[in-house]
Amino acid sequence: MSIWWSLHLRREAASVPLARRLLIGTMETAGVDPDVSFDLSLALSEACANAVEHGGACGNTAGGTGAYRVTAYLDGEKCRIEVADSGPGFPAASHGCPAPTPRPAAAETDEHGRGLCLIRELADHVHLGNKPGAGGGAVISFDKMLKWREGAPLMTA
C-alpha cells in the first residue's frame, strides 16, 4: 500500500503549517517513526517557506498573490516530497546544474539563508531544479528512507 497526495496552495505564510500538519498526520496515520516524520516535516516547512518567499512571478513581492504545489508520496521504503512554484527558478550554474546563487554563509543571528542547507541535512537525497517551459519556476524535491513503528499499516514485510 502507498499514499500519494498533492496540494495547490496560495503563496501565503499560513499555507506552510497547513502543508506540514497534513504531512505529519499522514505519516502518523501510516505508522512512520516520529523522528523521521519530524525531519521530513521540517524539510517540507523550509521548502514551502522558500516557495512563499521566492516563488512568485518576476517582480512579484513575497506577499503577492500566486500559488505553489506540494506533492508527497509515501511507499513501503521511502517518502518523496516535491515543492514546485511559479517564480523565476534557480539560476543556472555551470554544466546546466541549477543551484542557488552563491552567497556568504548565514551568520548565527541571520533569520534567512539556511533553508536549503537544512533540507540537505534532513533528507537523504535532494534535487533542486527548474520547471521546463516559459512559465518556469523552481522545483525542490527530496526523499528519505522511512522507519516504521511496530505494526505500521504501510510497513514493508
PDB file of C-alpha atoms in Angstrom:
ATOM      1  CA  MET A   1       0.000   0.000   0.000  1.00  0.00           C
ATOM      2  CA  SER A   2       1.129   3.548  -0.679  1.00  0.00           C
ATOM      3  CA  ILE A   3      -0.170   7.066  -0.084  1.00  0.00           C
ATOM      4  CA  TRP A   4       0.036   9.951  -2.537  1.00  0.00           C
ATOM      5  CA  TRP A   5      -1.365  13.474  -2.244  1.00  0.00           C
ATOM      6  CA  SER A   6      -0.912  16.841  -3.878  1.00  0.00           C
ATOM      7  CA  LEU A   7      -1.877  20.314  -2.642  1.00  0.00           C
ATOM      8  CA  HIS A   8      -2.245  23.511  -4.613  1.00  0.00           C
ATOM      9  CA  LEU A   9      -1.568  26.279  -2.064  1.00  0.00           C
ATOM     10  CA  ARG A  10      -1.649  30.059  -2.064  1.00  0.00           C
ATOM     11  CA  ARG A  11       1.694  31.767  -1.597  1.00  0.00           C
ATOM     12  CA  GLU A  12       0.798  32.869   1.913  1.00  0.00           C
ATOM     13  CA  ALA A  13       2.599  32.190   5.174  1.00  0.00           C
ATOM     14  CA  ALA A  14      -0.473  30.382   6.571  1.00  0.00           C
ATOM     15  CA  SER A  15      -0.074  27.656   3.928  1.00  0.00           C
ATOM     16  CA  VAL A  16       3.233  26.444   5.400  1.00  0.00           C
ATOM     17  CA  PRO A  17       1.860  24.979   8.663  1.00  0.00           C
ATOM     18  CA  LEU A  18      -1.113  23.569   6.746  1.00  0.00           C
ATOM     19  CA  ALA A  19       1.174  21.517   4.488  1.00  0.00           C
ATOM     20  CA  ARG A  20       3.317  20.489   7.463  1.00  0.00           C
ATOM     21  CA  ARG A  21       0.321  19.302   9.520  1.00  0.00           C
ATOM     22  CA  LEU A  22      -1.074  17.303   6.601  1.00  0.00           C
ATOM     23  CA  LEU A  23       2.273  15.548   6.133  1.00  0.00           C
ATOM     24  CA  ILE A  24       2.648  14.820   9.859  1.00  0.00           C
ATOM     25  CA  GLY A  25      -0.910  13.485  10.025  1.00  0.00           C
ATOM     26  CA  THR A  26      -0.360  11.272   7.007  1.00  0.00           C
ATOM     27  CA  MET A  27       2.874   9.827   8.394  1.00  0.00           C
ATOM     28  CA  GLU A  28       1.436   9.353  11.885  1.00  0.00           C
ATOM     29  CA  THR A  29      -1.592   7.506  10.480  1.00  0.00           C
ATOM     30  CA  ALA A  30       0.652   5.349   8.274  1.00  0.00           C
ATOM     31  CA  GLY A  31       2.908   4.480  11.225  1.00  0.00           C
ATOM     32  CA  VAL A  32       6.122   6.288  10.290  1.00  0.00           C
ATOM     33  CA  ASP A  33       8.704   6.661  13.066  1.00  0.00           C
ATOM     34  CA  PRO A  34       8.227  10.081  14.763  1.00  0.00           C
ATOM     35  CA  ASP A  35      11.875  11.096  14.265  1.00  0.00           C
ATOM     36  CA  VAL A  36      11.610  10.561  10.503  1.00  0.00           C
ATOM     37  CA  SER A  37       8.256  12.389  10.457  1.00  0.00           C
ATOM     38  CA  PHE A  38       9.828  15.344  12.250  1.00  0.00           C
ATOM     39  CA  ASP A  39      12.773  15.539   9.837  1.00  0.00           C
ATOM     40  CA  LEU A  40      10.545  15.409   6.769  1.00  0.00           C
ATOM     41  CA  SER A  41       8.025  17.888   8.135  1.00  0.00           C
ATOM     42  CA  LEU A  42      10.795  20.373   8.957  1.00  0.00           C
ATOM     43  CA  ALA A  43      12.307  19.968   5.476  1.00  0.00           C
ATOM     44  CA  LEU A  44       8.842  20.457   3.952  1.00  0.00           C
ATOM     45  CA  SER A  45       8.324  23.617   6.011  1.00  0.00           C
ATOM     46  CA  GLU A  46      11.599  25.041   4.704  1.00  0.00           C
ATOM     47  CA  ALA A  47      10.750  24.201   1.087  1.00  0.00           C
ATOM     48  CA  CYS A  48       7.276  25.736   1.435  1.00  0.00           C
ATOM     49  CA  ALA A  49       8.706  28.854   3.084  1.00  0.00           C
ATOM     50  CA  ASN A  50      11.063  29.240   0.099  1.00  0.00           C
ATOM     51  CA  ALA A  51       8.114  28.936  -2.310  1.00  0.00           C
ATOM     52  CA  VAL A  52       6.135  31.530  -0.353  1.00  0.00           C
ATOM     53  CA  GLU A  53       9.037  33.974  -0.203  1.00  0.00           C
ATOM     54  CA  HIS A  54      10.626  33.472  -3.633  1.00  0.00           C
ATOM     55  CA  GLY A  55       8.052  31.628  -5.730  1.00  0.00           C
ATOM     56  CA  GLY A  56       6.134  34.442  -7.392  1.00  0.00           C
ATOM     57  CA  ALA A  57       6.451  35.782 -10.879  1.00  0.00           C
ATOM     58  CA  CYS A  58       9.432  38.029 -11.510  1.00  0.00           C
ATOM     59  CA  GLY A  59       8.876  41.348  -9.821  1.00  0.00           C
ATOM     60  CA  ASN A  60       6.187  39.916  -7.541  1.00  0.00           C
ATOM     61  CA  THR A  61       6.699  40.667  -3.875  1.00  0.00           C
ATOM     62  CA  ALA A  62       6.817  37.983  -1.217  1.00  0.00           C
ATOM     63  CA  GLY A  63       3.354  38.990  -0.048  1.00  0.00           C
ATOM     64  CA  GLY A  64       1.897  38.924  -3.541  1.00  0.00           C
ATOM     65  CA  THR A  65      -0.586  36.509  -4.963  1.00  0.00           C
ATOM     66  CA  GLY A  66       0.285  33.243  -6.622  1.00  0.00           C
ATOM     67  CA  ALA A  67       0.361  29.591  -5.817  1.00  0.00           C
ATOM     68  CA  TYR A  68       2.680  26.654  -5.371  1.00  0.00           C
ATOM     69  CA  ARG A  69       2.246  22.884  -5.353  1.00  0.00           C
ATOM     70  CA  VAL A  70       3.270  20.315  -2.749  1.00  0.00           C
ATOM     71  CA  THR A  71       3.219  16.624  -3.626  1.00  0.00           C
ATOM     72  CA  ALA A  72       4.074  13.788  -1.245  1.00  0.00           C
ATOM     73  CA  TYR A  73       4.494  10.060  -1.943  1.00  0.00           C
ATOM     74  CA  LEU A  74       4.830   7.502   0.840  1.00  0.00           C
ATOM     75  CA  ASP A  75       5.506   3.891  -0.004  1.00  0.00           C
ATOM     76  CA  GLY A  76       6.990   0.952   1.839  1.00  0.00           C
ATOM     77  CA  GLU A  77      10.555   2.223   1.663  1.00  0.00           C
ATOM     78  CA  LYS A  78      10.656   5.980   1.324  1.00  0.00           C
ATOM     79  CA  CYS A  79       8.863   9.282   1.292  1.00  0.00           C
ATOM     80  CA  ARG A  80       9.396  11.648  -1.626  1.00  0.00           C
ATOM     81  CA  ILE A  81       8.272  15.262  -1.443  1.00  0.00           C
ATOM     82  CA  GLU A  82       8.234  17.862  -4.195  1.00  0.00           C
ATOM     83  CA  VAL A  83       7.533  21.583  -3.862  1.00  0.00           C
ATOM     84  CA  ALA A  84       7.116  23.495  -7.132  1.00  0.00           C
ATOM     85  CA  ASP A  85       6.462  27.223  -7.532  1.00  0.00           C
ATOM     86  CA  SER A  86       5.941  29.639 -10.406  1.00  0.00           C
ATOM     87  CA  GLY A  87       8.764  32.044  -9.613  1.00  0.00           C
ATOM     88  CA  PRO A  88      11.935  32.804 -11.523  1.00  0.00           C
ATOM     89  CA  GLY A  89      13.506  29.455 -10.580  1.00  0.00           C
ATOM     90  CA  PHE A  90      17.063  28.759  -9.576  1.00  0.00           C
ATOM     91  CA  PRO A  91      19.862  30.480 -11.518  1.00  0.00           C
ATOM     92  CA  ALA A  92      21.728  28.134 -13.843  1.00  0.00           C
ATOM     93  CA  ALA A  93      25.124  27.055 -12.577  1.00  0.00           C
ATOM     94  CA  SER A  94      27.928  25.584 -14.597  1.00  0.00           C
ATOM     95  CA  HIS A  95      27.212  22.361 -16.539  1.00  0.00           C
ATOM     96  CA  GLY A  96      23.480  23.116 -16.566  1.00  0.00           C
ATOM     97  CA  CYS A  97      23.003  22.094 -12.950  1.00  0.00           C
ATOM     98  CA  PRO A  98      20.651  24.539 -11.235  1.00  0.00           C
ATOM     99  CA  ALA A  99      21.851  25.825  -7.896  1.00  0.00           C
ATOM    100  CA  PRO A 100      21.109  28.763  -5.658  1.00  0.00           C
ATOM    101  CA  THR A 101      23.073  31.942  -6.235  1.00  0.00           C
ATOM    102  CA  PRO A 102      26.298  31.724  -4.226  1.00  0.00           C
ATOM    103  CA  ARG A 103      26.300  33.998  -1.218  1.00  0.00           C
ATOM    104  CA  PRO A 104      28.130  34.227   2.083  1.00  0.00           C
ATOM    105  CA  ALA A 105      27.218  31.669   4.731  1.00  0.00           C
ATOM    106  CA  ALA A 106      24.440  32.728   7.076  1.00  0.00           C
ATOM    107  CA  ALA A 107      25.585  34.190  10.379  1.00  0.00           C
ATOM    108  CA  GLU A 108      24.247  32.699  13.609  1.00  0.00           C
ATOM    109  CA  THR A 109      21.908  35.658  14.042  1.00  0.00           C
ATOM    110  CA  ASP A 110      20.542  35.659  10.456  1.00  0.00           C
ATOM    111  CA  GLU A 111      16.866  34.798  10.061  1.00  0.00           C
ATOM    112  CA  HIS A 112      17.229  33.779   6.398  1.00  0.00           C
ATOM    113  CA  GLY A 113      19.600  31.726   4.275  1.00  0.00           C
ATOM    114  CA  ARG A 114      19.518  28.306   5.942  1.00  0.00           C
ATOM    115  CA  GLY A 115      16.507  26.614   4.329  1.00  0.00           C
ATOM    116  CA  LEU A 116      18.212  24.672   1.540  1.00  0.00           C
ATOM    117  CA  CYS A 117      21.051  23.655   3.862  1.00  0.00           C
ATOM    118  CA  LEU A 118      18.533  22.307   6.378  1.00  0.00           C
ATOM    119  CA  ILE A 119      16.706  20.360   3.690  1.00  0.00           C
ATOM    120  CA  ARG A 120      20.002  18.804   2.573  1.00  0.00           C
ATOM    121  CA  GLU A 121      20.805  17.773   6.157  1.00  0.00           C
ATOM    122  CA  LEU A 122      17.356  16.339   6.910  1.00  0.00           C
ATOM    123  CA  ALA A 123      16.735  14.387   3.701  1.00  0.00           C
ATOM    124  CA  ASP A 124      18.664  11.527   2.089  1.00  0.00           C
ATOM    125  CA  HIS A 125      18.553  12.936  -1.469  1.00  0.00           C
ATOM    126  CA  VAL A 126      17.781  16.479  -2.601  1.00  0.00           C
ATOM    127  CA  HIS A 127      17.318  17.806  -6.127  1.00  0.00           C
ATOM    128  CA  LEU A 128      16.986  21.489  -6.999  1.00  0.00           C
ATOM    129  CA  GLY A 129      15.721  22.219 -10.473  1.00  0.00           C
ATOM    130  CA  ASN A 130      13.556  24.383 -12.657  1.00  0.00           C
ATOM    131  CA  LYS A 131      10.289  23.535 -14.369  1.00  0.00           C
ATOM    132  CA  PRO A 132      10.672  23.369 -18.139  1.00  0.00           C
ATOM    133  CA  GLY A 133       8.991  25.895 -20.374  1.00  0.00           C
ATOM    134  CA  ALA A 134       8.346  29.601 -20.461  1.00  0.00           C
ATOM    135  CA  GLY A 135       6.408  29.725 -17.169  1.00  0.00           C
ATOM    136  CA  GLY A 136       9.395  28.430 -15.252  1.00  0.00           C
ATOM    137  CA  GLY A 137       9.525  28.049 -11.535  1.00  0.00           C
ATOM    138  CA  ALA A 138      11.702  26.285  -9.017  1.00  0.00           C
ATOM    139  CA  VAL A 139      11.274  22.649  -8.011  1.00  0.00           C
ATOM    140  CA  ILE A 140      12.725  21.290  -4.777  1.00  0.00           C
ATOM    141  CA  SER A 141      12.371  17.534  -4.421  1.00  0.00           C
ATOM    142  CA  PHE A 142      13.739  15.411  -1.622  1.00  0.00           C
ATOM    143  CA  ASP A 143      13.315  11.952  -0.221  1.00  0.00           C
ATOM    144  CA  LYS A 144      14.137   9.998   2.893  1.00  0.00           C
ATOM    145  CA  MET A 145      14.148   6.317   3.715  1.00  0.00           C
ATOM    146  CA  LEU A 146      11.359   5.525   6.139  1.00  0.00           C
ATOM    147  CA  LYS A 147      11.498   3.809   9.501  1.00  0.00           C
ATOM    148  CA  TRP A 148       8.278   2.363  10.847  1.00  0.00           C
ATOM    149  CA  ARG A 149       6.651   1.865  14.215  1.00  0.00           C
ATOM    150  CA  GLU A 150       5.930  -1.779  15.046  1.00  0.00           C
ATOM    151  CA  GLY A 151       2.778  -2.967  13.256  1.00  0.00           C
ATOM    152  CA  ALA A 152       2.559   0.101  10.991  1.00  0.00           C
ATOM    153  CA  PRO A 153      -0.020  -0.236   8.177  1.00  0.00           C
ATOM    154  CA  LEU A 154       2.427   0.618   5.365  1.00  0.00           C
ATOM    155  CA  MET A 155       5.490  -1.156   6.767  1.00  0.00           C
ATOM    156  CA  THR A 156       7.189  -3.434   4.251  1.00  0.00           C
ATOM    157  CA  ALA A 157       7.239  -7.122   5.033  1.00  0.00           C
TER     158      ALA A 157
END
